[in-house]
Coordinates of C-alpha atoms in Angstrom, one line a residue:
M754 CA 284.1 9.2 30.1
H755 CA 285.5 12.7 29.4
I756 CA 287.7 14.5 31.9
F757 CA 287.4 18.3 31.3
D758 CA 290.8 19.1 32.6
P759 CA 293.2 16.1 32.4
G760 CA 295.9 18.1 34.1
V761 CA 294.0 17.7 37.4
I762 CA 295.1 14.0 37.5
S763 CA 298.8 15.0 37.2
D764 CA 298.3 17.6 40.0
F765 CA 296.7 15.0 42.3
N766 CA 299.7 12.6 41.6
E767 CA 302.2 15.4 42.3
F768 CA 300.5 16.1 45.6
L769 CA 300.3 12.5 46.7
Q770 CA 304.1 12.1 46.2
N771 CA 304.7 15.0 48.5
P772 CA 301.5 15.9 50.5
T773 CA 302.7 19.0 52.3
N774 CA 300.7 22.1 53.3
E775 CA 302.6 24.2 50.7
N776 CA 301.7 21.7 47.9
V777 CA 298.0 21.9 48.9
M778 CA 297.8 25.4 47.4
M779 CA 300.0 24.5 44.5
Y780 CA 298.4 21.3 43.2
L781 CA 294.8 21.2 44.6
K782 CA 293.4 24.2 43.0
A783 CA 290.8 22.4 40.8
H784 CA 288.4 19.6 41.4
L785 CA 288.0 16.4 39.4
D786 CA 285.3 17.3 36.9
Y787 CA 284.2 14.8 34.3
S788 CA 281.2 13.6 32.3
I789 CA 279.8 10.1 31.5
K790 CA 277.2 9.2 28.9
L791 CA 274.5 6.6 29.8
Q792 CA 272.0 4.9 27.7
C793 CA 268.3 5.3 28.8
G794 CA 264.9 4.7 27.4
R795 CA 263.5 2.2 24.9
Q796 CA 265.5 3.8 22.1
N797 CA 268.8 3.6 24.1
D798 CA 269.1 7.4 24.0
K799 CA 272.2 8.8 25.6
I800 CA 272.1 11.2 28.5
E801 CA 275.1 13.1 29.8
I802 CA 275.9 13.0 33.5
R803 CA 278.3 15.8 34.6
I804 CA 280.1 15.0 37.9
E805 CA 282.4 17.2 40.1
L806 CA 284.1 15.7 43.1
P807 CA 285.2 18.2 45.7
H808 CA 288.5 17.5 47.6
M809 CA 286.6 16.5 50.7
Y810 CA 284.3 14.0 48.9
P811 CA 282.9 11.8 50.1
L812 CA 283.2 12.3 53.9
L813 CA 282.6 16.1 54.2
E814 CA 281.5 17.3 50.8
N815 CA 278.8 15.8 48.5
A816 CA 279.5 15.1 44.9
I817 CA 277.9 17.6 42.4
V818 CA 275.9 15.6 39.8
I819 CA 274.1 17.4 37.0
V820 CA 272.0 15.6 34.3
H821 CA 271.8 17.0 30.7
T822 CA 269.1 15.4 28.6
P823 CA 266.5 16.4 26.1
L824 CA 264.4 13.4 27.0
L825 CA 262.7 15.0 30.0
T826 CA 260.2 17.9 30.2
K827 CA 261.2 20.9 32.4
N828 CA 258.9 19.7 35.2
K829 CA 260.4 16.3 35.1
E830 CA 263.9 17.8 35.2
I831 CA 262.9 19.7 38.4
Y832 CA 261.5 16.6 40.0
L833 CA 264.6 14.5 39.1
K834 CA 267.0 17.2 40.5
K835 CA 265.1 17.2 43.9
E836 CA 265.0 13.4 44.0
L837 CA 268.7 13.1 43.1
E838 CA 269.7 15.6 45.8
L839 CA 267.7 13.5 48.4
Y840 CA 269.3 10.2 47.1
I841 CA 272.8 11.6 47.4
E842 CA 272.1 12.9 51.0
S843 CA 271.0 9.3 51.9
M844 CA 274.3 7.7 50.8
D845 CA 276.8 6.3 53.2
K846 CA 279.5 9.0 53.2
T847 CA 282.2 6.6 54.4
E848 CA 282.4 5.1 51.0
T849 CA 282.5 6.5 47.5
Y850 CA 279.1 6.3 45.8
I851 CA 279.2 7.6 42.2
Y852 CA 278.6 4.1 40.8
Q853 CA 275.4 3.7 42.9
V854 CA 274.3 7.2 41.8
L855 CA 274.8 6.4 38.1
S856 CA 272.9 3.1 38.5
W857 CA 270.1 4.8 40.3
L858 CA 269.9 7.6 37.6
Q859 CA 269.7 5.1 34.8
D860 CA 266.8 3.3 36.3
Y861 CA 265.0 6.4 37.6
I862 CA 265.2 8.3 34.3
D863 CA 263.9 5.2 32.5
D864 CA 260.8 5.4 34.8
L865 CA 260.4 9.1 34.4
I866 CA 260.4 8.9 30.6
Q867 CA 257.5 6.5 30.7
K868 CA 255.4 8.6 33.0
K869 CA 252.9 11.1 31.6
A870 CA 254.0 14.8 31.7
S871 CA 250.6 15.6 33.3
E872 CA 251.6 13.7 36.5
F873 CA 254.1 16.5 37.2
E874 CA 251.9 19.5 36.6
V875 CA 250.8 19.5 40.2
I876 CA 254.4 19.7 41.3
S877 CA 255.0 22.7 39.1
T878 CA 251.9 24.5 40.4
T879 CA 252.9 23.8 44.0
T880 CA 256.3 25.2 43.4
T881 CA 255.1 28.4 41.9
T882 CA 252.5 29.1 44.5
T883 CA 255.0 28.8 47.4
N884 CA 255.2 32.0 49.5
H885 CA 258.1 33.7 47.7
E886 CA 258.5 36.3 50.4
E887 CA 259.5 33.6 52.9
E888 CA 261.6 31.4 50.5
M889 CA 265.2 32.1 51.2
L890 CA 267.8 31.7 48.4
D891 CA 271.6 32.0 48.2
F892 CA 272.9 34.9 46.1
E893 CA 276.4 34.7 44.7
R894 CA 278.7 37.0 42.7
L895 CA 281.8 35.4 41.1
W896 CA 284.8 37.3 39.9
I897 CA 286.7 35.2 37.3
Y898 CA 290.2 36.0 36.0
S899 CA 291.6 34.5 32.9
H900 CA 295.1 34.9 31.3
H901 CA 293.1 36.0 28.1
I902 CA 289.8 35.7 26.3
K903 CA 290.3 36.0 22.6
S904 CA 288.3 33.2 20.9
K905 CA 285.1 34.5 19.4
T906 CA 283.4 31.1 20.2
K907 CA 284.3 31.4 23.8
R908 CA 283.1 35.0 23.9
Q909 CA 279.8 34.1 22.4
E910 CA 279.3 31.1 24.7
I911 CA 280.1 33.1 27.8
V912 CA 277.5 35.6 27.0
K913 CA 274.9 33.0 25.9
E914 CA 275.5 30.8 29.0
A915 CA 275.2 33.8 31.4
R916 CA 271.9 35.0 29.8
N917 CA 270.5 31.4 29.7
L918 CA 271.1 31.2 33.5
E919 CA 269.6 34.6 34.1
L920 CA 272.8 36.0 35.4
S921 CA 273.9 39.7 35.4
G922 CA 277.4 41.0 35.1
F923 CA 280.0 41.4 32.4
S924 CA 282.7 39.8 30.4
R925 CA 285.9 41.6 29.4
P926 CA 287.6 39.9 26.5
G927 CA 291.3 40.4 25.7
K928 CA 294.4 40.1 28.0
P929 CA 293.6 39.7 30.8
G930 CA 290.1 38.3 30.5
I931 CA 287.8 39.2 33.4
I932 CA 284.3 37.9 34.0
C933 CA 281.8 38.8 36.7
V934 CA 278.4 37.0 37.1
E935 CA 275.8 37.4 39.8
G936 CA 272.6 35.7 40.5
T937 CA 271.4 32.6 42.4
K938 CA 274.3 30.4 43.7
E939 CA 272.8 27.4 41.8
N940 CA 273.2 29.3 38.5
T941 CA 276.5 31.0 39.2
Q942 CA 278.0 27.6 40.0
E943 CA 276.5 26.0 36.9
F944 CA 278.1 28.9 34.9
W945 CA 281.5 28.3 36.4
R946 CA 281.4 24.6 35.9
T947 CA 280.4 25.1 32.2
I948 CA 282.9 27.8 31.1
R949 CA 285.9 26.4 32.9
A950 CA 285.6 23.3 30.8
Y951 CA 286.2 25.3 27.5
G952 CA 289.9 24.8 27.8
W953 CA 292.0 27.8 29.0
Q954 CA 295.7 28.6 29.4
K955 CA 294.8 29.8 32.9
I956 CA 291.5 30.6 34.6
S957 CA 290.6 31.0 38.2
L958 CA 288.1 32.3 40.7
C959 CA 289.4 35.6 42.0
K960 CA 286.7 36.3 44.5
I961 CA 283.3 34.9 45.7
E962 CA 280.7 37.1 47.3
S963 CA 277.6 35.6 48.8
A964 CA 274.5 36.4 50.8
R965 CA 271.2 34.8 51.7
K966 CA 268.0 36.7 51.1
P967 CA 264.3 36.2 50.5
R968 CA 263.5 35.5 47.0
D969 CA 261.7 38.7 46.4
K970 CA 264.7 40.8 47.6
L971 CA 267.3 38.8 45.6
D972 CA 267.5 41.2 42.7
K973 CA 268.2 44.1 44.9
L974 CA 271.7 42.6 45.4
R975 CA 272.5 42.9 41.8
R976 CA 275.0 45.6 40.8
F977 CA 274.7 45.0 37.0
E978 CA 271.7 45.2 34.7
G979 CA 271.7 42.1 32.4
F980 CA 274.9 40.5 31.1
K981 CA 277.1 42.3 28.5
E982 CA 280.5 42.0 26.9
Q983 CA 282.5 45.2 27.8
L984 CA 285.7 46.1 25.9
F985 CA 287.2 49.0 27.9
C986 CA 289.3 50.0 24.9
D987 CA 290.1 53.5 23.5
D988 CA 289.9 52.0 20.0
I989 CA 286.9 49.7 19.7
E990 CA 288.3 48.4 16.4
S991 CA 291.6 47.4 18.0
N992 CA 292.4 43.6 17.8
D993 CA 295.2 43.6 20.4
G994 CA 292.7 43.7 23.3
V995 CA 294.8 46.2 25.4
M996 CA 292.6 47.4 28.3
N997 CA 292.3 51.0 29.1
M998 CA 292.7 50.7 32.9
A999 CA 291.1 54.0 33.6
L1000 CA 287.9 53.1 31.8
F1001 CA 287.7 49.8 33.6
L1002 CA 288.3 51.2 37.1
K1003 CA 285.7 53.8 36.4
Y1004 CA 283.3 51.1 35.4
L1005 CA 283.9 49.2 38.6
E1006 CA 283.4 52.4 40.7
N1007 CA 280.1 53.1 38.9
H1008 CA 278.9 49.6 39.9
N1009 CA 280.0 49.8 43.6
S1010 CA 282.9 47.4 42.9
G1011 CA 285.9 49.7 43.1
Y1012 CA 287.5 47.5 45.8
M1013 CA 288.1 44.8 43.1
K1014 CA 291.0 46.8 41.6
K1015 CA 293.1 45.4 44.5
E1016 CA 291.7 41.8 44.2
L1017 CA 292.3 41.7 40.4
F1018 CA 295.4 43.8 39.9
G1019 CA 296.9 44.5 43.4
L1020 CA 296.2 48.2 43.1
E1021 CA 295.5 50.2 46.3

């Protein structure tokens, strides 16, 4: 078991010692986010299960459970995700249920591995022939603020992850570090879960913007074309990462996001 932010446990303990309304904002900023590796298949291959427990779990909020494994084809992964969501919905929400979910996953993935990939081709075809004009999806734009983004590895992973998830937006390395991603809510939330586990001095969601639209109109909500790293520096060779505020504010205005200067920096 790996807890991505061990400091969360200390925050929870601090809150439990003095559970006041003021301490809710101070200590309950992050969710418990961890991963567990299970053995599956005849070769005892390991799969990674990523679990996030919202503060209102299990009564009012469902656990977020994501499976990472190379053992399943894409069609099988799609099928597993839908079945997992249904299984979690069926659980008794008056009790914690992660153990039951893990046991179910271990058995279910074993069965999926044994089944022929051809059995799931119909599922894929059915999905792609759905009337996309009528299918409603959740669009989301996340504005993320970090104390700094300097690591070349982090910078590369941020761009890679955003593009893999077909998100648009930008990443501004340096101090402060600012990231904006937009796309389907499923993908923006997966991006946020992934990058915040990298290990940061401080990182937080500054603003969340959401809308629900038909699939064929979703891209019209995007303000950015693709995902790129933007420096906003006078000297592109500079290593100190000092932002040229005028360049950044102009960039925001050009992408219909000028209001974010107040959200990010408190500027009117």
